[in-house]
Coordinates of C-alpha atoms in Angstrom, one line a residue:
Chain A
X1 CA 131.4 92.8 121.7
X2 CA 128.4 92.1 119.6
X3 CA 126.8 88.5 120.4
X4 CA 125.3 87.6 117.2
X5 CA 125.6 84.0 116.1
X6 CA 127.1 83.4 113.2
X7 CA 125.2 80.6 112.7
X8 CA 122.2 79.1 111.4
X9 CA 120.6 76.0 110.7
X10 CA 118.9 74.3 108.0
X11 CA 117.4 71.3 107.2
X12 CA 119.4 68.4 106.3
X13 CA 117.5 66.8 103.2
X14 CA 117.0 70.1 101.6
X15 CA 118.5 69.5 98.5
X16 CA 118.4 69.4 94.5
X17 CA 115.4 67.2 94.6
X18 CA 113.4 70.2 95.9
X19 CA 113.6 71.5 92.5
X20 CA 111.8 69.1 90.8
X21 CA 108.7 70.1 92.8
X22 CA 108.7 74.5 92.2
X23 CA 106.3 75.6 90.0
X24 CA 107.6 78.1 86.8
X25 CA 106.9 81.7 87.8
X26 CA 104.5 84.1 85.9
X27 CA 106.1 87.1 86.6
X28 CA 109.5 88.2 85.8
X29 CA 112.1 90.3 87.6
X30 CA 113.2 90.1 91.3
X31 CA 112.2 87.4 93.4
X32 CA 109.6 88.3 96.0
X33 CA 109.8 87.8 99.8
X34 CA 106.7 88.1 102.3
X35 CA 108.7 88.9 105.3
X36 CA 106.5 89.1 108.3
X37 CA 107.6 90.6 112.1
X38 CA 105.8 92.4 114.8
X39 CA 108.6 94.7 115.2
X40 CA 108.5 98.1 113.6
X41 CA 112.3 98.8 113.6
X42 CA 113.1 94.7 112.8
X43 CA 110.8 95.1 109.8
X44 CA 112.4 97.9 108.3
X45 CA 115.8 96.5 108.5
X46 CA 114.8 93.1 106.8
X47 CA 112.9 95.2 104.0
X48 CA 116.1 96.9 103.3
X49 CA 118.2 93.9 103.7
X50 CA 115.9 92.1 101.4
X51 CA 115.8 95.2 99.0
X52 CA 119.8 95.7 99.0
X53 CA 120.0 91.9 97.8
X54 CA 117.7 92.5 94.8
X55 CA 114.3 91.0 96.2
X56 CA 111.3 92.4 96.1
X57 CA 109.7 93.1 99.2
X58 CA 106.6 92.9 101.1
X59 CA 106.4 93.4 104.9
X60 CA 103.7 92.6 107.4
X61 CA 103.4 93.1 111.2
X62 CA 101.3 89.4 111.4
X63 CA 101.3 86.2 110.8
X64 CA 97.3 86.4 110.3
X65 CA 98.5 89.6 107.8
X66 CA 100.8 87.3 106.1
X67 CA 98.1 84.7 105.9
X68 CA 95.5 87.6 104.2
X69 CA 97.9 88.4 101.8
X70 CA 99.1 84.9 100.7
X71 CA 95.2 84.3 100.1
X72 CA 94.4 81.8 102.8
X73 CA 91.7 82.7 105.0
X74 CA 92.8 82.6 108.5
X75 CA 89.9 81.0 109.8
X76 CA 89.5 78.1 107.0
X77 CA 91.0 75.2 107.7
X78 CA 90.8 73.7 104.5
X79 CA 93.6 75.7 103.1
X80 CA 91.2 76.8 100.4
X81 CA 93.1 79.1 98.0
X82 CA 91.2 82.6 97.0
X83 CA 93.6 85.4 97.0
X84 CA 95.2 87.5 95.0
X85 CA 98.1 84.7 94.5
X86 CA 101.1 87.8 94.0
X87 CA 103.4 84.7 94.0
X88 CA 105.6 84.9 97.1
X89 CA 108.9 83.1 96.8
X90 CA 109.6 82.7 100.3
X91 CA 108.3 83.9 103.5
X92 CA 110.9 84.9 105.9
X93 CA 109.4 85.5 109.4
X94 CA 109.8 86.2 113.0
X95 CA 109.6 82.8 115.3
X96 CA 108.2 85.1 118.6
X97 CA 104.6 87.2 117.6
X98 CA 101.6 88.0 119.1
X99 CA 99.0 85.4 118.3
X100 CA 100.0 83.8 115.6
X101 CA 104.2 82.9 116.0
X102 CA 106.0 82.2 113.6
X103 CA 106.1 78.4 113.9
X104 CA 102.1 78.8 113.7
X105 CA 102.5 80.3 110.2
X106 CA 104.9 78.0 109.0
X107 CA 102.3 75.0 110.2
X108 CA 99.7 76.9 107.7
X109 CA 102.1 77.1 105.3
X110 CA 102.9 73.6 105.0
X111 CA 99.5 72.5 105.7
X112 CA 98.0 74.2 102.7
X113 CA 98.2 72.3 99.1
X114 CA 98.8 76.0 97.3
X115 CA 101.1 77.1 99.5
X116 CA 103.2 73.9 101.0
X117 CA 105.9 74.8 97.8
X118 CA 106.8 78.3 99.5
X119 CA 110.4 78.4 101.4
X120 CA 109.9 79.6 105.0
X121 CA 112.8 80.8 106.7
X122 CA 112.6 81.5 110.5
X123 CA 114.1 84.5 112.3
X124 CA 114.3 84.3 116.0
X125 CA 116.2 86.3 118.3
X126 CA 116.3 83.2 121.2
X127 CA 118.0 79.9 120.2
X128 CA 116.0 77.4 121.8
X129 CA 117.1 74.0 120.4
X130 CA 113.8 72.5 120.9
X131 CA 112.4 75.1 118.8
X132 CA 114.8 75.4 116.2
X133 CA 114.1 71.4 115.7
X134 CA 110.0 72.0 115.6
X135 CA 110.4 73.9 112.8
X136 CA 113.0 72.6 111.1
X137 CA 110.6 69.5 111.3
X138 CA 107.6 71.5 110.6
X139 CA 109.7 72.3 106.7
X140 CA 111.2 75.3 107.5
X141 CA 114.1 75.8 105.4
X142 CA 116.4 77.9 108.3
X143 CA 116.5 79.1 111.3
X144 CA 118.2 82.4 111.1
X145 CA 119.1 84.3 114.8
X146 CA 118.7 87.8 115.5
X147 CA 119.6 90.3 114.5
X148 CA 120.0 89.5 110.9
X149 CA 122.9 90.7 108.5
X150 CA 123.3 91.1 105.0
X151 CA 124.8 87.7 104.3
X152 CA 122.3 85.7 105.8
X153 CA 119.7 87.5 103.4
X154 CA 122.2 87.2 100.6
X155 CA 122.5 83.2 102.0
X156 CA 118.6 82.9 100.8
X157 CA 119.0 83.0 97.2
X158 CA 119.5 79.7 97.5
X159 CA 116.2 78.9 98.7
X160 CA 114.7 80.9 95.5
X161 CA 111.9 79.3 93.9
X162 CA 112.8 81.4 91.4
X163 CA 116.1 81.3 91.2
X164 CA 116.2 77.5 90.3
X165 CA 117.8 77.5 87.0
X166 CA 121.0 79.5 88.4
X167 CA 121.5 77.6 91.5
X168 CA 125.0 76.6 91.8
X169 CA 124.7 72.6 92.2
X170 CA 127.9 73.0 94.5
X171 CA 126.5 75.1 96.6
X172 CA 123.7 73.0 97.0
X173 CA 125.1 70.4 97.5
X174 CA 126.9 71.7 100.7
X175 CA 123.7 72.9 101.9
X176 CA 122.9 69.2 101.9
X177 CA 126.0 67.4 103.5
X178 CA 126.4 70.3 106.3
X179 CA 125.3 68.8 109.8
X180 CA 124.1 72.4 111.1
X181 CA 122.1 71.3 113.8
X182 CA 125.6 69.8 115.5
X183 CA 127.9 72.4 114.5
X184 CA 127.8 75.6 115.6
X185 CA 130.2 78.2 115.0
X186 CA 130.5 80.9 117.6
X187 CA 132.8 83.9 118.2
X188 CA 132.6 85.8 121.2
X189 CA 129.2 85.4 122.9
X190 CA 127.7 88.3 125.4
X191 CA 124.1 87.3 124.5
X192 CA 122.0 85.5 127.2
X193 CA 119.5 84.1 124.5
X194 CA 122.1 81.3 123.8
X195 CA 121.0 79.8 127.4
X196 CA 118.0 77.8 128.1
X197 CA 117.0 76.5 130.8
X198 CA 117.0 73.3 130.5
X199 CA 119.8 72.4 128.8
X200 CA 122.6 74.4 129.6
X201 CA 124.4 75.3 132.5
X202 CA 124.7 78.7 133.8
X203 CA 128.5 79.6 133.7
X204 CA 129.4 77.9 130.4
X205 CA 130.5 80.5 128.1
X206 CA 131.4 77.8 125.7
X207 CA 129.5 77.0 122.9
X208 CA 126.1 75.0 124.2
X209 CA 126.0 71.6 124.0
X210 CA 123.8 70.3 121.4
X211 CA 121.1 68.4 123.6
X212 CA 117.6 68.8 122.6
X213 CA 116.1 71.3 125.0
X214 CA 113.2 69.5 127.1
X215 CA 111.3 72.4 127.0
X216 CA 107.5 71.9 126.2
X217 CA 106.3 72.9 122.8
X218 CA 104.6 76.7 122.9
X219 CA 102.9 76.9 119.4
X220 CA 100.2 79.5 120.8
X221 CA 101.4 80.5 124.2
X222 CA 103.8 82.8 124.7
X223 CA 106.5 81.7 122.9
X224 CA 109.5 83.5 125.1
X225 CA 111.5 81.4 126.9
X226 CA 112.7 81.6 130.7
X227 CA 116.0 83.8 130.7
X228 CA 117.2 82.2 134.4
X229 CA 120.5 82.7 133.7
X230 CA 120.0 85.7 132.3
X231 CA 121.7 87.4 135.3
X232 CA 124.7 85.6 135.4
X233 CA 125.3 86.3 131.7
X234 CA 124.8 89.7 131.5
X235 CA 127.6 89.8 133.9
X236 CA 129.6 87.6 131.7
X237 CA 128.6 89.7 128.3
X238 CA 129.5 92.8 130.2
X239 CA 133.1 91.6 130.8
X240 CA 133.8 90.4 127.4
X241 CA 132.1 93.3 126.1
X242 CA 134.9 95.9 128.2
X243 CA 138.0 93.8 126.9
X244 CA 136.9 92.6 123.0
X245 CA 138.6 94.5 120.3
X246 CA 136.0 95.7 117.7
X247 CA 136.0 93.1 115.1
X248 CA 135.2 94.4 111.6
X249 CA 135.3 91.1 109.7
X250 CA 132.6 88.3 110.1
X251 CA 133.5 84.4 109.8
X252 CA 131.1 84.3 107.4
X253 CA 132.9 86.8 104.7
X254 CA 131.6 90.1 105.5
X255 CA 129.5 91.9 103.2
Chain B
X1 CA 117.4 117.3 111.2
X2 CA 118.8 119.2 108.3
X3 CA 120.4 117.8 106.0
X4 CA 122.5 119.9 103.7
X5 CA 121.0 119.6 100.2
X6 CA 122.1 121.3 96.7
X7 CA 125.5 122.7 96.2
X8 CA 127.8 122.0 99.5
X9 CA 130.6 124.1 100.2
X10 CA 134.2 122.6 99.8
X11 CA 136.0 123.2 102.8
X12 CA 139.6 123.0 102.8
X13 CA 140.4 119.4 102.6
X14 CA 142.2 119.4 105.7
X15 CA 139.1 120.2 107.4
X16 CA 137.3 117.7 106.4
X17 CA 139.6 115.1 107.0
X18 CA 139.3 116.5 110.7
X19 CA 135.9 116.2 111.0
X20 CA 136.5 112.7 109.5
X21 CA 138.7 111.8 112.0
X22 CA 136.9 113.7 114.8
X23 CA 133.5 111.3 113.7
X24 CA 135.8 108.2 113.2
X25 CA 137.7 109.1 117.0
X26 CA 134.2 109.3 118.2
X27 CA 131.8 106.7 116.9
X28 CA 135.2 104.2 117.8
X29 CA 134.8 105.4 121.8
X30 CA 130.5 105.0 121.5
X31 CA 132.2 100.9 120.4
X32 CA 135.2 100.8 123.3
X33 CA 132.2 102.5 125.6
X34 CA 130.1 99.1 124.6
X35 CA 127.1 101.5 123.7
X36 CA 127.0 100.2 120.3
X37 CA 127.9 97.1 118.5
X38 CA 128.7 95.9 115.2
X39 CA 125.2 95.6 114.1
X40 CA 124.9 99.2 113.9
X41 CA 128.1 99.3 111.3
X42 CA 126.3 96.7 109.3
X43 CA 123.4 99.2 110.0
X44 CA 125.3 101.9 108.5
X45 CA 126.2 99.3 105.5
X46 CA 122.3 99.8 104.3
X47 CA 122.9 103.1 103.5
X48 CA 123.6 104.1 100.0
X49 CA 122.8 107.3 97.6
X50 CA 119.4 105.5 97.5
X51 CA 118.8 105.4 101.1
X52 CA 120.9 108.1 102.5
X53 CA 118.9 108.3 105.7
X54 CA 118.6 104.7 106.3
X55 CA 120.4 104.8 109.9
X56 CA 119.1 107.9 111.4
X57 CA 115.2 106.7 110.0
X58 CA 116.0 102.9 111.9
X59 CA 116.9 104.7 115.0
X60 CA 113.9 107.0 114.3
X61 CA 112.0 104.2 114.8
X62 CA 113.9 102.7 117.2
X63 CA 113.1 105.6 120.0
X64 CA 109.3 106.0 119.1
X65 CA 109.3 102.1 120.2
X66 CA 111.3 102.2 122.7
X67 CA 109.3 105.4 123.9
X68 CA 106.6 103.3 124.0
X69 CA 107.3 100.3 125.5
X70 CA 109.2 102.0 128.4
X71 CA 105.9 103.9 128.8
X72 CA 104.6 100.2 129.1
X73 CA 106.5 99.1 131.5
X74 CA 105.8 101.5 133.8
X75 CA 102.5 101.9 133.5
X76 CA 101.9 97.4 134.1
X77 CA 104.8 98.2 137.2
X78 CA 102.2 100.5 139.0
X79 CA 99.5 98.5 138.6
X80 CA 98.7 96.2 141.4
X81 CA 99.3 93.4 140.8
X82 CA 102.1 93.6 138.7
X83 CA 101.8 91.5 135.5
X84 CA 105.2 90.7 135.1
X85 CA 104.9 88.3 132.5
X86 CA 103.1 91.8 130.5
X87 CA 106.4 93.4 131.8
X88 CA 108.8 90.8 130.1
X89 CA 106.9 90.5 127.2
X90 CA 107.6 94.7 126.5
X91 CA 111.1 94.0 127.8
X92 CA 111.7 90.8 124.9
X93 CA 110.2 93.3 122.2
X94 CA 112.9 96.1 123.5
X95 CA 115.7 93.7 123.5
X96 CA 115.1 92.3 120.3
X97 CA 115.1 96.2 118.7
X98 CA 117.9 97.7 121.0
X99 CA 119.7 94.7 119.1
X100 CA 118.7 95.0 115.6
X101 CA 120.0 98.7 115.6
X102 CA 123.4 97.6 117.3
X103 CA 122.4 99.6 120.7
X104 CA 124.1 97.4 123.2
X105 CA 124.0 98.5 126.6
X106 CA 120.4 98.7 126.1
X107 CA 119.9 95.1 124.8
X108 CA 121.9 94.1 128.0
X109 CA 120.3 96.1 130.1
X110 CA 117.1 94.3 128.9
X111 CA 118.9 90.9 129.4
X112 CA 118.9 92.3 133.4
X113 CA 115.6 93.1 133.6
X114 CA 113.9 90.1 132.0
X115 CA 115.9 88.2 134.5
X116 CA 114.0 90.1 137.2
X117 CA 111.1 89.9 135.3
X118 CA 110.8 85.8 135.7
X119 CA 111.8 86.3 139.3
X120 CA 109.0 88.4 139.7
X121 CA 111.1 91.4 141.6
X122 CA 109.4 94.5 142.3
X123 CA 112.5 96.4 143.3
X124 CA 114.6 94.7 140.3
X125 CA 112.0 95.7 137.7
X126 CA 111.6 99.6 139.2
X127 CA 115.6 99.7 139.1
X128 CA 115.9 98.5 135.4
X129 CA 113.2 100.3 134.5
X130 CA 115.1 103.6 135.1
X131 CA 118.4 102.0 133.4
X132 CA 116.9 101.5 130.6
X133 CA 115.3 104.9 130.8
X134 CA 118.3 106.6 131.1
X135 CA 120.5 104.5 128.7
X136 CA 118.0 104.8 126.0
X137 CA 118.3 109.0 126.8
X138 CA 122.4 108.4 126.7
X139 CA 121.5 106.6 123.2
X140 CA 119.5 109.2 121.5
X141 CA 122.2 111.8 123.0
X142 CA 124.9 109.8 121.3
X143 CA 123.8 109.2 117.9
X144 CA 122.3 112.7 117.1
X145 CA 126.1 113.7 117.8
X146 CA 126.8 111.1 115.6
X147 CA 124.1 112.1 113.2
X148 CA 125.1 115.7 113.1
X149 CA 129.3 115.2 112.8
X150 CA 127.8 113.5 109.5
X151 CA 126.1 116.1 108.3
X152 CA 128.9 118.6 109.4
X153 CA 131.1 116.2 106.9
X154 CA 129.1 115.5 104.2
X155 CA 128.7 119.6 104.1
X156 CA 131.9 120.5 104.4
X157 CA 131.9 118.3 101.1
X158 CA 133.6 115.4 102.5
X159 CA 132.3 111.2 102.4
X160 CA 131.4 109.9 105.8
X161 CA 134.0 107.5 106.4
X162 CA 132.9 103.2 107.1
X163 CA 134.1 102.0 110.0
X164 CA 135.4 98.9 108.0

């Protein structure tokens, strides 16, 4: 049985009053997303899940990449603005990179006047609790886990700069009265990344508690975290993986 | 691989619904097996008359990396010392694409080794090593089946059928 979490989180106060901030865009057509991830084969599948939901894509291996092509000079602090300003209506990027992670980029993001109005959505195949909360903190939007499907990309429209005069209010609206950070919806697990090591127990299968992880922050370190348990929940996943039925249908709707 | 392009030749329908049902029969045992997992069907969702090679080009990729990395590994395990946290670091990058193509067993096997990894096991590392080696030569044996029952399908003039 496939582990993936059905599940993501966003932040609470992201609401309608975000609107009132996005600039108009100059260019017409398809939104455009700057998705950014070290991985050769993870890159290709989010350009065609991006592609498949009608955005228009560009895809770079770096944060410092990502920060080239949004214009800002990776070594100015100053967030000075010189590039080519291809209007990127969200940045969707991998939490766990060489360098720069993702939670670095989203930092320069925020911190930069020109660019502070961009949605960043974060992608991260471990679901540290600690981390999810830094960037939730830091303004990202979500915190998507690995490996992505087609509705979470089709979940981002949502977040679309671009998109703001055909949001659905409703929608919105749910976005903004969900509690995601204490509610997780979980089918059958076999992947170790939902167990940190500090704030979980080994043999739980359940879904984790929600305690903030004490584990320190890793902006520029590595940013993988301790898989302790990993043994005794490969064990686990490899039992529920022999007796699961394949399950065709995704809480979330399906595709 | 081949793909049949141009005019395909219409085989009796009842032979293509074999070789539907063979391909259905067999991609279900690679699921019950746990060698692949429903990421690869919403893999296989990408694909369209757009992107007709959209699964076969991901697990392209996926075995050049993989290639790679393994190479990786056991280059940093004969080095002395061992830089396991090097080792892990190739491992996470493994897991994470052995899970976005839906290949299972690998991802777990991965799950294994980083376990080893933080322990800092010689012997652990070495046997996961060649796990992973092997499972990843299971893998590619697998889906070029796979690959070819498709093509065997969509030349016989038939659709390949969604496992949906």
């Amino acid at each position: 049985m496939d582990g993936h979490d059905v599940v993501s989180w966003r932040r609470r106060t992201h609401g309608i009053d975000a609107l009132d901030s996005l600039q108009p865009s100059s260019d017409s057509g398809e939104a455009h997303v700057l998705a950014v991830d070290d991985s050769l084969v993870d890159r290709k599948v989010i350009e065609r899940l991006l592609r498949i939901s009608s955005f228009r894509v560009t895809a770079v291996e770096s944060g410092s990449r990502a920060l080239q092509f949004l214009g800002l000079d990776e070594d100015k602090s100053s967030g000075h603005f010189d590039g080519l300003n291809l209007k990127v209506d969200l940045i969707i990027t991998d939490y766990c990179m060489p360098g720069m992670t993702g939670y670095d980029l989203l930092k320069r993001v925020k911190e930069s006047s020109a660019l502070r109005e961009i949605p960043v959505v974060i992608m991260s195949s471990e679901k540290v609790l600690a981390r999810i909360d830094r960037c939730l903190e830091e303004g990202a939007e979500e915190f998507i886990m690995k490996p992505v499907k087609l509705s979470d990309v089709k979940r981002l429209k949502v977040y679309m700069r671009r998109d703001s005069g055909e949001r659905n209010e409703s929608e919105a609206e749910n976005r903004v009265n969900v509690n995601p950070k204490r509610k997780l919806r979980e089918e059958e697990e076999d992947d170790d990344d939902n167990y940190d090591d500090s704030d979980l127990s080994a043999s739980s299968p359940s879904p984790p508690a929600c305690s903030v992880s004490s584990s320190p922050p890793s902006a520029s370190s590595s940013c993988l975290s301790s898989p302790s348990v990993a043994a005794t929940a490969a064990a686990a996943a490899a039992a529920s993986a022999s007796t699961a039925d394949k399950r065709w249908q995704r809480m979330n709707g399906g595709d | 691989m081949p793909r049949f392009h141009g005019q395909s030749n219409h085989a009796p329908v009842d032979i293509v619904n074999q070789l539907q049902k063979q391909y259905v029969d067999y991609l279900t045992s690679l699921f019950h097996e746990g060698v692949l997992d429903d990421q690869f069907t919403q893999l296989q969702k990408l694909q369209d008359e757009s992107n007709p090679d959209f699964t076969v080009e991901v697990a392209t990729l996926f075995f050049v990396d993989s290639d790679k990395l393994i190479n990786n590994m056991a280059a940093a395990l004969e080095r002395s010392p061992v830089d396991f946290k090097q080792v892990d670091a190739d491992v996470h990058q493994l897991k994470g694409s052995s899970s976005s193509i839906g290949a299972m067993r690998v991802k777990n096997l991965c799950i294994t080794f980083r376990s080893f990894c933080e322990t800092q096991s010689y012997e652990g590392c070495l046997i996961c090593l060649q796990q992973v080696k092997n499972e990843c030569a299971v893998l590619k044996d697998k889906l070029q089946n796979l690959f070819r029952m498709e093509q065997q399908i969509v030349g016989a003039g038939g659709s390949v059928p969604l496992m949906d």
